Amino acid sequence: MKNRKREICTSGSVRDEDGQPPHLLGRRNFLHLAAGAAALPAISRFARAQTYPSRPITMIVPFPPGGLADVIGRIAAEGIRASLRQSIIIENVGGANGSIGTGRVARTAPDGYTLVLGIWNTHVGNAATYALQYDVVKDFAPIALLADAPLLLVAKKAIPANDLKELIAWLKANPDKASMGTVGAGSPGHLLGLLLQQETGTRFGLVAYRGAAPQTQDLVAGQIDMGFANPATALPHVQAGSIKAFAVTAKNRLAVAPDIPSVDEAGLPRLYFSLWAGLFAPRGTPSDMIGKLNSAAVNTLGDPILRQKLAEQGFEIPPRERQTPEALAAYQKAEIDKWWPIIKAANIKAE
């Protein structure tokens, strides 16, 4: 390295060839280095955002294949794959009402390559009924709300009622005689059954099933009187005339079932429920990756073909302002505030 010239000034101080004392030059070099180092994280984030995703992303669907969560997960993955131009691998990890697969994602490195398809059960209900080893709020980073899925209040064909008001009147006239099917303690149908009794002053039995399919089979066969069911499962039987539908648990009617009134129209405005689905990443996932995933999800929800696929399954697409990470976080909090007190007051525990 070439030596820099120094000279002794008349005052006796040492100066470099550019007239600066050596200690000032060292300080100036240090400041240049510090400024460069400070810029490195920003450059790194920019480079990461430009290259992400550089390999396939795994989406954990915490339920077995064929259910509603699996259906929406695969439809969403199709659109996100096209938007990011990267493979999305669906991995079904069922068990304990979705808590096993969800817990696995909570413990995964927050590198943007493992996501979870979260629904009401996994990110609201389970925390009040299971002793979870993770926090459904603190251990996840919301990405986007994908769909709302209100349920239908349905009954066997022979029930002596033609609308919700007549059903409630019949239940009041026959306390403890009717039966409602559910898919277990703490399930949406179970909670809605409790809320229905609370709101109407009626009493009926709750019969637990291992899944929606056997519950629907017994309803069609007249073995139970009523239940709450997702549109994809119930609508074919409603349209065939083998069961009756009294209301949809939403403020508005479903596009795929315009003849079924909302609970507002039917006279029970507090009976809102959506088996909503959203996309989550492990807490700590970099914000630039969350932003890129959110953009891909928003693009997916704007695709007419994919929107039609979701609508055919009874899903409602949220408006654009509800598709942000912040909106999903706020929605999850509102759902927790509404349902946890009901679950805890009923002393419901997972079986």
XYZ file of C-alpha atoms in Angstrom:
351
model
C 0.000 0.000 0.000
C 1.394 3.440 -0.950
C 2.531 5.519 2.036
C 0.724 8.810 2.555
C 2.939 11.886 2.921
C 2.932 13.780 6.176
C 4.321 17.204 6.982
C 5.042 19.074 10.201
C 3.263 22.397 10.361
C 4.748 25.491 11.933
C 2.544 24.854 14.941
C 4.256 21.506 15.360
C 1.156 19.422 14.513
C 1.306 16.607 11.996
C -0.822 16.891 8.842
C -1.532 14.405 6.061
C -1.000 15.355 2.448
C -4.622 16.511 2.180
C -4.234 18.717 5.202
C -6.166 16.529 7.694
C -4.755 15.274 10.993
C -4.396 11.430 11.010
C -6.908 10.926 13.819
C -9.576 12.735 11.805
C -8.843 10.596 8.793
C -9.307 7.454 10.900
C -12.616 8.763 12.197
C -13.780 9.629 8.702
C -12.901 6.153 7.438
C -14.741 4.632 10.389
C -17.867 6.652 9.598
C -17.709 5.545 5.960
C -17.445 1.922 7.057
C -20.267 2.312 9.577
C -22.542 3.849 6.951
C -21.787 0.982 4.593
C -22.490 -1.580 7.294
C -25.793 0.094 8.159
C -26.874 -0.185 4.530
C -26.148 -3.921 4.368
C -29.430 -5.084 6.026
C -31.476 -2.989 3.604
C -29.508 -4.348 0.658
C -29.919 -7.869 2.047
C -33.680 -7.435 2.448
C -33.939 -6.083 -1.091
C -31.944 -8.985 -2.497
C -34.019 -11.479 -0.494
C -37.265 -9.928 -1.705
C -36.034 -10.112 -5.287
C -35.145 -13.827 -5.097
C -37.964 -15.114 -2.820
C -39.253 -17.718 -3.292
C -36.268 -19.551 -4.719
C -37.576 -23.037 -3.879
C -40.969 -24.755 -3.320
C -43.187 -23.569 -0.463
C -44.982 -26.080 1.762
C -48.552 -25.289 2.786
C -49.673 -27.366 5.758
C -53.383 -28.171 5.669
C -54.016 -29.432 9.215
C -56.898 -31.718 8.233
C -57.264 -34.869 6.109
C -57.741 -34.649 2.330
C -61.221 -33.987 0.993
C -62.559 -31.645 3.692
C -63.372 -27.956 3.331
C -59.939 -26.861 4.566
C -58.271 -29.131 2.015
C -60.497 -27.834 -0.782
C -59.751 -24.169 -0.146
C -56.079 -24.896 0.482
C -55.704 -26.533 -2.914
C -57.641 -23.806 -4.725
C -55.543 -21.110 -3.022
C -52.303 -22.985 -3.732
C -53.199 -23.150 -7.406
C -53.463 -19.370 -7.664
C -50.481 -18.552 -5.426
C -48.327 -20.970 -7.435
C -49.171 -19.118 -10.636
C -48.563 -15.702 -9.065
C -45.200 -16.561 -7.474
C -44.108 -18.901 -10.293
C -43.019 -21.404 -7.699
C -44.372 -24.766 -6.590
C -46.708 -24.910 -3.578
C -46.682 -28.332 -1.940
C -49.830 -29.262 0.001
C -49.117 -31.437 3.032
C -52.105 -32.774 4.978
C -51.227 -33.127 8.666
C -54.461 -33.995 10.482
C -55.243 -34.755 14.094
C -56.640 -33.111 17.250
C -58.999 -30.830 15.292
C -56.125 -29.362 13.311
C -53.858 -28.585 16.272
C -51.114 -31.067 15.329
C -50.375 -29.594 11.908
C -50.842 -26.038 13.158
C -48.449 -26.635 16.061
C -45.855 -27.972 13.672
C -45.884 -24.692 11.732
C -45.665 -22.671 14.961
C -42.336 -24.413 15.666
C -40.984 -24.093 12.121
C -38.218 -21.663 11.129
C -39.768 -18.375 9.934
C -38.100 -18.437 6.525
C -41.190 -18.037 4.353
C -41.133 -21.622 3.097
C -43.682 -23.190 5.450
C -47.232 -21.831 5.759
C -50.435 -23.086 7.333
C -53.994 -22.942 6.076
C -55.707 -21.769 9.255
C -59.443 -21.904 9.869
C -61.768 -20.923 12.719
C -61.086 -24.217 14.517
C -57.296 -23.932 14.467
C -56.927 -20.209 15.162
C -59.904 -19.529 17.430
C -61.759 -22.506 18.880
C -58.878 -24.863 19.681
C -57.182 -22.412 22.016
C -60.238 -22.451 24.292
C -60.746 -26.217 24.273
C -57.233 -27.742 24.061
C -54.113 -27.291 26.206
C -52.010 -26.128 23.256
C -48.224 -25.910 23.294
C -48.338 -22.764 21.158
C -50.208 -19.447 21.076
C -52.698 -19.067 18.225
C -52.033 -15.317 18.065
C -48.445 -14.716 19.190
C -46.855 -17.606 17.293
C -48.221 -16.744 13.840
C -47.929 -13.969 11.288
C -51.206 -13.364 9.392
C -50.924 -13.199 5.603
C -54.444 -12.963 4.168
C -58.063 -13.918 4.767
C -58.959 -16.237 1.904
C -62.656 -16.936 2.362
C -65.672 -16.839 4.617
C -67.746 -20.004 4.865
C -71.057 -19.505 6.685
C -73.046 -22.578 7.663
C -76.616 -23.651 6.990
C -79.137 -24.508 9.689
C -80.765 -27.616 8.265
C -83.341 -30.158 9.468
C -84.776 -33.488 8.438
C -87.516 -33.451 5.829
C -90.233 -34.553 8.281
C -89.681 -31.677 10.734
C -93.065 -29.861 11.111
C -91.743 -26.387 10.227
C -91.275 -24.421 7.016
C -89.152 -21.530 8.294
C -86.976 -20.656 11.281
C -89.780 -19.059 13.279
C -91.881 -22.202 12.945
C -88.876 -24.341 13.874
C -88.285 -22.315 17.048
C -91.983 -22.533 17.951
C -91.882 -26.315 17.520
C -88.728 -26.594 19.659
C -90.351 -24.529 22.409
C -93.428 -26.732 22.317
C -91.259 -29.867 22.547
C -88.456 -29.181 25.063
C -85.736 -31.837 25.278
C -87.329 -33.948 22.556
C -85.394 -32.807 19.497
C -81.797 -33.731 18.622
C -79.085 -31.759 16.857
C -76.042 -33.396 15.313
C -72.535 -31.930 15.801
C -69.022 -33.076 14.975
C -67.889 -32.982 18.598
C -67.351 -30.777 21.629
C -66.221 -27.282 20.737
C -67.012 -27.717 17.043
C -68.841 -24.880 15.258
C -72.094 -26.888 15.177
C -71.836 -27.585 18.902
C -71.288 -23.909 19.756
C -74.047 -22.750 17.434
C -76.394 -25.286 18.998
C -75.639 -23.813 22.437
C -76.051 -20.273 21.126
C -79.343 -21.175 19.423
C -80.721 -22.505 22.712
C -79.505 -19.419 24.556
C -81.001 -16.981 22.067
C -84.366 -18.721 21.678
C -84.990 -20.229 25.113
C -85.238 -23.726 23.653
C -83.773 -27.047 24.847
C -82.665 -29.986 22.715
C -80.059 -32.733 22.776
C -76.653 -32.496 21.097
C -75.403 -35.677 19.409
C -71.692 -35.898 18.577
C -70.472 -37.491 15.318
C -66.967 -38.211 14.061
C -67.444 -36.067 10.984
C -69.806 -34.082 8.795
C -70.507 -37.004 6.444
C -72.065 -39.389 9.017
C -73.943 -36.482 10.582
C -75.462 -35.597 7.211
C -76.287 -39.236 6.473
C -78.260 -39.539 9.713
C -80.001 -36.237 9.066
C -81.109 -37.381 5.613
C -82.228 -40.700 7.129
C -84.217 -38.877 9.824
C -82.154 -40.284 12.710
C -81.529 -36.768 14.063
C -83.718 -33.694 13.724
C -81.354 -30.893 12.717
C -77.814 -29.592 12.535
C -75.488 -26.934 11.165
C -73.674 -27.938 7.998
C -71.385 -26.402 5.412
C -73.073 -25.570 2.090
C -70.872 -27.912 0.048
C -72.119 -30.872 2.110
C -75.727 -29.817 2.675
C -76.844 -28.035 -0.489
C -77.096 -31.120 -2.743
C -79.496 -32.677 -0.209
C -81.451 -29.426 0.165
C -81.795 -29.117 -3.598
C -82.865 -32.765 -3.813
C -85.573 -32.110 -1.230
C -84.236 -34.677 1.240
C -83.569 -32.098 3.994
C -84.772 -28.550 4.746
C -82.647 -25.410 5.091
C -83.919 -22.622 7.355
C -81.132 -20.028 7.396
C -77.526 -19.217 6.545
C -75.349 -17.977 9.432
C -74.430 -14.694 7.739
C -75.738 -11.164 7.232
C -76.466 -11.841 3.568
C -77.744 -14.748 1.517
C -75.291 -17.035 -0.218
C -74.763 -16.512 -3.932
C -75.031 -20.282 -4.482
C -78.209 -20.517 -2.373
C -80.204 -17.316 -2.944
C -83.472 -18.887 -1.748
C -82.194 -19.536 1.791
C -82.664 -16.501 4.077
C -79.924 -15.025 6.230
C -80.256 -15.282 10.018
C -81.018 -11.548 10.011
C -84.014 -12.124 7.769
C -85.019 -15.197 9.722
C -85.036 -13.279 13.009
C -81.793 -14.325 14.773
C -79.208 -11.625 14.017
C -76.720 -12.802 16.683
C -76.372 -16.239 15.134
C -73.520 -15.254 12.813
C -70.804 -17.765 12.146
C -68.195 -18.293 9.455
C -65.859 -21.243 9.130
C -63.367 -18.755 7.663
C -60.001 -19.683 6.215
C -56.802 -17.658 6.195
C -53.143 -18.079 5.389
C -50.564 -17.799 8.203
C -46.783 -18.038 8.516
C -44.676 -18.635 11.630
C -44.161 -15.522 13.757
C -40.945 -13.769 12.770
C -41.297 -14.365 9.034
C -39.745 -11.292 7.348
C -42.262 -8.604 6.416
C -41.097 -8.468 2.797
C -41.967 -12.157 2.426
C -45.353 -11.624 4.095
C -45.989 -8.800 1.643
C -45.104 -10.945 -1.350
C -47.302 -13.808 -0.122
C -50.167 -11.414 0.531
C -49.909 -9.990 -2.986
C -50.022 -13.524 -4.400
C -53.093 -14.358 -2.286
C -54.845 -11.135 -3.343
C -54.127 -11.918 -6.995
C -55.575 -15.381 -6.457
C -58.783 -14.012 -4.946
C -59.128 -11.673 -7.915
C -58.956 -14.478 -10.474
C -62.483 -15.054 -11.903
C -61.951 -18.789 -12.449
C -60.670 -19.409 -8.919
C -63.400 -17.188 -7.453
C -65.958 -19.348 -9.222
C -64.377 -22.526 -7.836
C -64.598 -21.126 -4.302
C -68.186 -19.921 -4.801
C -69.250 -23.378 -5.975
C -68.099 -24.742 -2.598
C -70.155 -22.152 -0.712
C -67.231 -19.852 0.087
C -67.703 -16.081 0.127
C -64.718 -14.001 -1.077
C -63.878 -11.162 1.345
C -63.712 -7.633 -0.116
C -60.257 -6.233 -0.903
C -59.994 -4.227 2.319
C -60.368 -7.448 4.339
C -57.558 -9.237 2.508
C -54.646 -7.506 4.291
C -52.551 -9.106 7.063
C -53.823 -6.435 9.468
C -57.447 -7.193 8.606
C -56.942 -10.915 9.223
C -55.328 -10.185 12.603
C -58.250 -7.934 13.574
C -60.807 -10.518 12.432
C -59.121 -13.284 14.415
C -59.109 -11.089 17.542
C -62.810 -10.238 17.123
C -63.661 -13.930 16.755
C -61.661 -14.799 19.874
C -63.410 -12.044 21.825
C -66.803 -13.377 20.722
C -66.376 -17.137 21.050
C -63.941 -17.783 23.901
C -66.398 -16.526 26.567
C -69.136 -18.780 25.140
C -66.822 -21.811 25.088
C -65.510 -21.185 28.588
C -68.950 -20.439 30.052
C -70.154 -23.808 28.713
C -67.027 -25.480 30.175
C -66.336 -27.174 26.845
C -63.161 -29.262 26.706
C -61.756 -31.314 23.851
C -62.683 -34.983 24.016
